[in-house]
XYZ file of C-alpha atoms in Angstrom:
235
model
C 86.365 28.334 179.863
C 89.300 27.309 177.967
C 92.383 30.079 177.565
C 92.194 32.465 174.475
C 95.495 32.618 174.077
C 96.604 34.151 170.713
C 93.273 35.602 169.747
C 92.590 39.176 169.110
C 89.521 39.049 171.251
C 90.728 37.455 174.526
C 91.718 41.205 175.081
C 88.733 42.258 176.018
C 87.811 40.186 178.865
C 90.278 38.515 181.134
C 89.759 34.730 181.888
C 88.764 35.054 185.261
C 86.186 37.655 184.283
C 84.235 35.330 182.049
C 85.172 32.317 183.978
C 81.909 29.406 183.866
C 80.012 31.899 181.294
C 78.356 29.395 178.953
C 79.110 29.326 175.051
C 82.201 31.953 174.913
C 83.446 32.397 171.481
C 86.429 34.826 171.036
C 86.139 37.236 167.426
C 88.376 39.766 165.991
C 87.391 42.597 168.222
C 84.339 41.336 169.755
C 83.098 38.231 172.602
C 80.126 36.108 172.154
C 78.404 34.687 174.822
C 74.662 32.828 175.247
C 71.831 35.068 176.516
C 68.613 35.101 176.574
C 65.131 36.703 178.112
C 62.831 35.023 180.163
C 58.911 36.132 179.760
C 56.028 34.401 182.249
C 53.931 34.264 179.095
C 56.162 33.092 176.390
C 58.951 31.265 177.869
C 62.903 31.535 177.217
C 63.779 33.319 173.718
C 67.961 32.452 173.578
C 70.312 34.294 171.691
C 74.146 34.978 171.374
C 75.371 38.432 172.499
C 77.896 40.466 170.958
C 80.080 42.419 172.763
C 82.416 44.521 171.077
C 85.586 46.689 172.333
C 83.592 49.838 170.846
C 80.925 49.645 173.419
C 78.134 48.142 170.861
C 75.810 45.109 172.375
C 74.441 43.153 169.487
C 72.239 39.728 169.272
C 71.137 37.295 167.148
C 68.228 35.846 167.835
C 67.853 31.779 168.184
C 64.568 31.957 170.081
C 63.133 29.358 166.884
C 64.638 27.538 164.293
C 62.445 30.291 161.476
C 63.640 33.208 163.345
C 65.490 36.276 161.231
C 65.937 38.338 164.228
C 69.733 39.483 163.852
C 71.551 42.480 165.563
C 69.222 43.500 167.386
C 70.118 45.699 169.979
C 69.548 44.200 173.966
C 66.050 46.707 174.507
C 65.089 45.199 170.986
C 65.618 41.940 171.916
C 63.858 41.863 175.294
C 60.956 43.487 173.701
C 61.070 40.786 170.939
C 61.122 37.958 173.682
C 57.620 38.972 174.698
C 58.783 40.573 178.102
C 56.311 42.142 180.102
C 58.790 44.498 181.849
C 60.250 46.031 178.707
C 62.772 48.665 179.090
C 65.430 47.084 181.922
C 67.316 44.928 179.534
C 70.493 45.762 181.914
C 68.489 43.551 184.731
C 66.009 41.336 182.487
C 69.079 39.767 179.937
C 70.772 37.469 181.115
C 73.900 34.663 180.796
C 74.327 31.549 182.197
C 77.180 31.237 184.474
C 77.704 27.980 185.987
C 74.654 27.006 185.115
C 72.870 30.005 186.486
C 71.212 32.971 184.772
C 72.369 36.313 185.974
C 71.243 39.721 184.812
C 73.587 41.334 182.466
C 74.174 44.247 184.998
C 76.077 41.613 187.401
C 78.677 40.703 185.229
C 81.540 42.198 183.194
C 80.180 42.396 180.194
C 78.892 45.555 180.211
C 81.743 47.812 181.050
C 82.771 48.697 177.425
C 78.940 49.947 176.897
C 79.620 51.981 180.146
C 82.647 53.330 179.540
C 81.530 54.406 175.189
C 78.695 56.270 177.111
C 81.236 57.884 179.627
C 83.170 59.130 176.828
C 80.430 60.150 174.969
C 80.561 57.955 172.005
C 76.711 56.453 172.988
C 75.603 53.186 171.258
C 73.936 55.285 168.696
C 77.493 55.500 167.197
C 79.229 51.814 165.935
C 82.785 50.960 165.298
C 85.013 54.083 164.185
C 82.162 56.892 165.554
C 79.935 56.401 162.570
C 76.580 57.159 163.165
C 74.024 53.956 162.970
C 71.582 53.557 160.577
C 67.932 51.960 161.488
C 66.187 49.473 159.191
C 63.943 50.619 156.358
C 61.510 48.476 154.493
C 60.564 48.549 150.812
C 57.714 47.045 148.794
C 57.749 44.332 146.789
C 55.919 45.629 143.179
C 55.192 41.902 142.708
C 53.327 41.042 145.712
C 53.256 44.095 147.731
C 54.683 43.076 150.915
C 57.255 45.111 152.504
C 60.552 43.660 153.067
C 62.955 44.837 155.989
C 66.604 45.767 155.033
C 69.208 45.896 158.172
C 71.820 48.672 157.352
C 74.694 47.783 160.109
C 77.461 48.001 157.030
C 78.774 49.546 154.176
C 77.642 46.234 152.207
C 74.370 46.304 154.015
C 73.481 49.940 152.751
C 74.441 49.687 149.361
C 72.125 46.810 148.889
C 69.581 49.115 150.049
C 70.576 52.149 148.194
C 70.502 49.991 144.753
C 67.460 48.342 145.967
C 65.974 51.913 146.522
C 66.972 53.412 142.817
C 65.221 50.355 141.070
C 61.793 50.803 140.040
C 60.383 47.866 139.710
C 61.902 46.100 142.888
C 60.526 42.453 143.758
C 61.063 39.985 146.437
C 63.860 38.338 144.117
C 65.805 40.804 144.255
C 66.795 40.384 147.790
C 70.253 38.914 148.209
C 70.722 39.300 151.957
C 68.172 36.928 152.947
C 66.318 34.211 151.844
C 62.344 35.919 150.855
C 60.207 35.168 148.146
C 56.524 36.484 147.705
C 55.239 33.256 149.344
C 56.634 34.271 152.464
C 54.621 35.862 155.203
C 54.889 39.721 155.979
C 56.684 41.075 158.805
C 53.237 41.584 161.719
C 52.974 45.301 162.116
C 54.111 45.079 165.961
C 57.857 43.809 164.585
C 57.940 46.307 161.929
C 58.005 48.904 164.743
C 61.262 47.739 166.028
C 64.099 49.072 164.015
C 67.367 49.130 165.505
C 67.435 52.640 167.281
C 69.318 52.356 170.665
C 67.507 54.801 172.119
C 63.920 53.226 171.644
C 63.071 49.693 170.628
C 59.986 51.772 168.842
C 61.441 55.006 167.797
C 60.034 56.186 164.829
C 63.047 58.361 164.251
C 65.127 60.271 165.697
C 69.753 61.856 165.509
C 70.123 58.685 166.913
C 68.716 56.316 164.005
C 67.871 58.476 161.011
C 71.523 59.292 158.946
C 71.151 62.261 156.309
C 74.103 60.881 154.699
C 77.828 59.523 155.641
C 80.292 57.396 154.223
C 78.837 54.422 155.521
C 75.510 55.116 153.273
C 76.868 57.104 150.394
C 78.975 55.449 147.315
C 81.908 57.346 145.262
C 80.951 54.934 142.548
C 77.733 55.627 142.438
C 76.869 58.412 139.536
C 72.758 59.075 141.563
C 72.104 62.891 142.585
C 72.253 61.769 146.426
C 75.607 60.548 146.200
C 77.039 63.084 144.123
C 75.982 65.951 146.328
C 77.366 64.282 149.242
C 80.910 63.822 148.456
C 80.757 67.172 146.166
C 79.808 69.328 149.590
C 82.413 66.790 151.569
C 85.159 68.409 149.534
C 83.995 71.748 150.093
């Protein structure tokens, strides 16, 4: 692995501690690496993980060229691989490291996720404490399928918040992601998964479901909801 001199990420991880991990890629305040899950039935499913300085695991799924599968979190992804083990992601992800695949759990890249749940400030909470928000769905008036909306940002929630206020909402609106009404329909077993980081399947619970923050409520935005938040935030 080639020195990171000079970039904000290098950080994180010292050389020697990511020495001969395969496709390392150095962000702002996060590493990337190649991962993947192995299932008997379905094969390899490859990714890149995200690991960022606030403890937060993320992956984007590359298991097929067609596949939307993006910041998920690691129990979401092994589930999505197909693995019949679910619920060890620590032992069952893995990088390759000189050429090798070893289990998450043996290498360095989990010690910020330790040390955010040592302090307290679990995975349900992202970058500056803010709680997380799981994906919702809404249905398209035009052809009735229901369309998934990941709320990981500011940016990503307001399209879902306007999205949510107009009535007559249709495939076509949808300007995070390439959908129209031709496309297939998430299968009811994906649907299930929606970001929580306590349960790939939660249907809910203070670690998913926000009642409001500044993350998902707008100052510019004149709706009831929004109003009342920052109203009682002043008070």
């Amino acid at each position: 692995m080639a020195a990171a001199n000079g970039v904000a990420g290098a950080g994180l991880f010292s050389e020697e501690e990511l020495r001969e991990v395969s496709g390392v890629r150095w962000g702002e305040d996060f590493v990337e690496v190649t991962c993947g899950c192995t299932s008997h039935r379905y094969g390899d499913a490859v990714g890149r993980l995200r690991v960022c300085a606030s403890g937060d695991l993320e992956i984007n799924c590359e298991c097929t060229s067609g596949c939307r599968e993006d910041k998920l979190t690691p129990a979401a992804f092994e589930k999505h691989s197909g693995k019949e083990t679910a619920g060890k992601w620590r032992n069952t992800v893995w990088v390759i490291v000189q050429g090798e695949k070893v289990p998450l759990s043996k290498t360095a890249l989990l010690k910020y996720y330790y040390l955010a749940h040592k302090s307290g400030n679990g995975s349900h909470k992202g970058r500056n404490a803010r709680p997380s928000h799981r994906d919702e769905f809404i249905c398209c008036t035009r052809c009735g399928k229901e369309r998934r909306f990941r709320l990981r940002s500011k940016e990503e929630c307001r399209v879902y918040h306007d999205a949510v206020a107009k009535v007559n909402w249709t495939c076509a609106d949808l300007t995070t992601d390439r959908v129209t009404c031709d496309d297939e329909e998430e299968r009811a077993s994906r649907k299930v998964l929606r970001g929580c980081s306590r349960a790939p399947s939660c249907t809910g619970c203070m670690k998913c479901v926000c009642f409001g923050c500044e993350t998902c409520r707008f100052k510019d935005c004149d709706c009831q909801t929004c109003v009342d938040f920052y109203r009682n935030s002043k008070e």
